[in-house]
Amino acid sequence: MAFLISGLIIFAIIISNWLENMLINAFEDKAKLKIVEITNISVLQILQDQKVNYDDIVKFEKSKDTSFIKIDTISLNKIISNWVLMINKRINKLTPVEVEFKLGYLFKNIFLNQFGPTLKGNVLYVSAVSYDWQSEFKSAGINQTVHRVYLNLNFEGHMLFLKKKGTFKVPQRVLIAENVYIGEVPKVYIGK
């Protein structure tokens, strides 16, 4: 009898730990989805409010023999810093976010997603956005090169669920500026 009771207790502990981990993973998925939605809306609003021209951040200089592109890092960092501050303000207005899902979501089955009791938790957003920018060149044909400038954002979110606190990061990549440079068509072209 003692063996049966201790076996049932161990089984209940294993099941509760498994269920708790599944719930936390499911909540983290939903929390990331909400944070991505909020950040996308914020970035879209910023891009609509403050238009950035390619010529504002990239300078093209040409001499007799050479030509080069120079990125105005001071202007670019000023623009990006203002964006990050505005994004933080907009996100802080929208959080904490309440996330809810049905218990059936744990089974990762489309038919069971909407069954069971509703579970709720909160996502807190901490203004811990790190950012950097990236310049990229890609070939677009025989005599064309595409130059893109990206803003890479990393948002750090904190979640509270089942008396547990978790942290997750959400990376975002935003195209700031793009231009196509067209050069001379070569007289001879040898394919691969």
mmCIF file of N, CA, C and O in Angstrom, residues 7 19-20 23 31 36 38-39 49 66 83 99-101 115 117 126 142 147 150 161 168 179 181:
data_model
loop_
_atom_site.group_PDB
_atom_site.id
_atom_site.type_symbol
_atom_site.label_atom_id
_atom_site.label_comp_id
_atom_site.label_asym_id
_atom_site.label_seq_id
_atom_site.Cartn_x
_atom_site.Cartn_y
_atom_site.Cartn_z
ATOM 1 N N GLY A 7 4.174 5.748 -5.203
ATOM 2 C CA GLY A 7 4.205 5.737 -6.670
ATOM 3 C C GLY A 7 3.240 6.767 -7.246
ATOM 4 O O GLY A 7 3.564 7.469 -8.213
ATOM 5 N N LEU A 19 3.224 19.418 -16.820
ATOM 6 C CA LEU A 19 2.144 20.324 -17.182
ATOM 7 C C LEU A 19 2.558 21.779 -16.975
ATOM 8 O O LEU A 19 2.293 22.638 -17.819
ATOM 9 N N GLU A 20 3.255 22.044 -15.877
ATOM 10 C CA GLU A 20 3.704 23.414 -15.613
ATOM 11 C C GLU A 20 4.676 23.882 -16.684
ATOM 12 O O GLU A 20 4.575 25.001 -17.185
ATOM 13 N N LEU A 23 2.748 24.573 -19.853
ATOM 14 C CA LEU A 23 2.000 25.814 -19.726
ATOM 15 C C LEU A 23 2.907 27.029 -19.894
ATOM 16 O O LEU A 23 2.554 27.991 -20.577
ATOM 17 N N ALA A 31 3.110 35.098 -25.484
ATOM 18 C CA ALA A 31 3.671 36.381 -25.056
ATOM 19 C C ALA A 31 4.568 36.961 -26.144
ATOM 20 O O ALA A 31 4.506 38.155 -26.442
ATOM 21 N N VAL A 36 5.705 40.872 -30.421
ATOM 22 C CA VAL A 36 6.017 41.105 -31.837
ATOM 23 C C VAL A 36 4.939 41.970 -32.470
ATOM 24 O O VAL A 36 5.238 42.899 -33.234
ATOM 25 N N ILE A 38 2.958 44.182 -30.968
ATOM 26 C CA ILE A 38 3.083 45.544 -30.434
ATOM 27 C C ILE A 38 4.274 46.259 -31.059
ATOM 28 O O ILE A 38 4.178 47.424 -31.464
ATOM 29 N N THR A 39 5.423 45.579 -31.165
ATOM 30 C CA THR A 39 6.603 46.230 -31.738
ATOM 31 C C THR A 39 6.408 46.524 -33.223
ATOM 32 O O THR A 39 6.835 47.575 -33.702
ATOM 33 N N ASP A 49 5.372 58.237 -39.442
ATOM 34 C CA ASP A 49 5.494 59.590 -38.903
ATOM 35 C C ASP A 49 6.785 60.279 -39.361
ATOM 36 O O ASP A 49 6.781 61.457 -39.673
ATOM 37 N N THR A 66 37.667 56.830 -58.873
ATOM 38 C CA THR A 66 36.931 56.022 -57.894
ATOM 39 C C THR A 66 35.631 56.694 -57.480
ATOM 40 O O THR A 66 35.449 57.892 -57.660
ATOM 41 N N TRP A 83 14.111 56.992 -32.759
ATOM 42 C CA TRP A 83 13.141 55.918 -33.032
ATOM 43 C C TRP A 83 12.994 55.006 -31.832
ATOM 44 O O TRP A 83 11.891 54.662 -31.434
ATOM 45 N N VAL A 99 -2.261 38.032 -21.602
ATOM 46 C CA VAL A 99 -2.267 36.959 -22.597
ATOM 47 C C VAL A 99 -3.150 35.844 -22.069
ATOM 48 O O VAL A 99 -3.068 35.478 -20.898
ATOM 49 N N GLU A 100 -3.988 35.332 -22.933
ATOM 50 C CA GLU A 100 -4.831 34.211 -22.519
ATOM 51 C C GLU A 100 -4.904 33.174 -23.627
ATOM 52 O O GLU A 100 -4.764 33.491 -24.808
ATOM 53 N N PHE A 101 -5.072 31.931 -23.220
ATOM 54 C CA PHE A 101 -5.234 30.837 -24.171
ATOM 55 C C PHE A 101 -5.984 29.708 -23.489
ATOM 56 O O PHE A 101 -6.057 29.644 -22.263
ATOM 57 N N PHE A 115 -10.527 24.348 -26.713
ATOM 58 C CA PHE A 115 -11.219 23.616 -25.657
ATOM 59 C C PHE A 115 -10.487 23.758 -24.334
ATOM 60 O O PHE A 115 -9.286 23.934 -24.280
ATOM 61 N N PRO A 117 -10.406 25.160 -20.046
ATOM 62 C CA PRO A 117 -10.512 26.449 -19.340
ATOM 63 C C PRO A 117 -9.508 27.461 -19.913
ATOM 64 O O PRO A 117 -8.491 27.091 -20.487
ATOM 65 N N VAL A 126 10.020 45.645 -20.276
ATOM 66 C CA VAL A 126 11.050 46.472 -19.665
ATOM 67 C C VAL A 126 11.812 47.141 -20.797
ATOM 68 O O VAL A 126 12.151 46.505 -21.782
ATOM 69 N N ILE A 142 23.895 42.337 -63.853
ATOM 70 C CA ILE A 142 25.253 42.487 -64.375
ATOM 71 C C ILE A 142 25.877 43.793 -63.914
ATOM 72 O O ILE A 142 27.023 43.849 -63.521
ATOM 73 N N HIS A 147 21.926 48.573 -52.341
ATOM 74 C CA HIS A 147 22.475 48.904 -51.025
ATOM 75 C C HIS A 147 21.305 49.105 -50.065
ATOM 76 O O HIS A 147 20.401 49.888 -50.339
ATOM 77 N N TYR A 150 19.811 48.486 -42.611
ATOM 78 C CA TYR A 150 18.844 47.868 -41.718
ATOM 79 C C TYR A 150 19.040 48.353 -40.287
ATOM 80 O O TYR A 150 20.157 48.664 -39.866
ATOM 81 N N PHE A 161 3.728 34.211 -14.968
ATOM 82 C CA PHE A 161 2.717 33.202 -15.205
ATOM 83 C C PHE A 161 2.926 32.069 -14.203
ATOM 84 O O PHE A 161 4.051 31.612 -14.016
ATOM 85 N N PHE A 168 12.351 36.698 -22.109
ATOM 86 C CA PHE A 168 12.554 36.269 -23.485
ATOM 87 C C PHE A 168 12.949 37.467 -24.322
ATOM 88 O O PHE A 168 12.699 38.607 -23.967
ATOM 89 N N ASN A 179 18.720 51.647 -51.938
ATOM 90 C CA ASN A 179 19.018 52.318 -53.196
ATOM 91 C C ASN A 179 19.655 51.314 -54.144
ATOM 92 O O ASN A 179 20.326 50.377 -53.715
ATOM 93 N N TYR A 181 22.317 51.030 -57.235
ATOM 94 C CA TYR A 181 23.381 51.696 -57.973
ATOM 95 C C TYR A 181 23.570 50.970 -59.302
ATOM 96 O O TYR A 181 23.673 49.746 -59.336
#
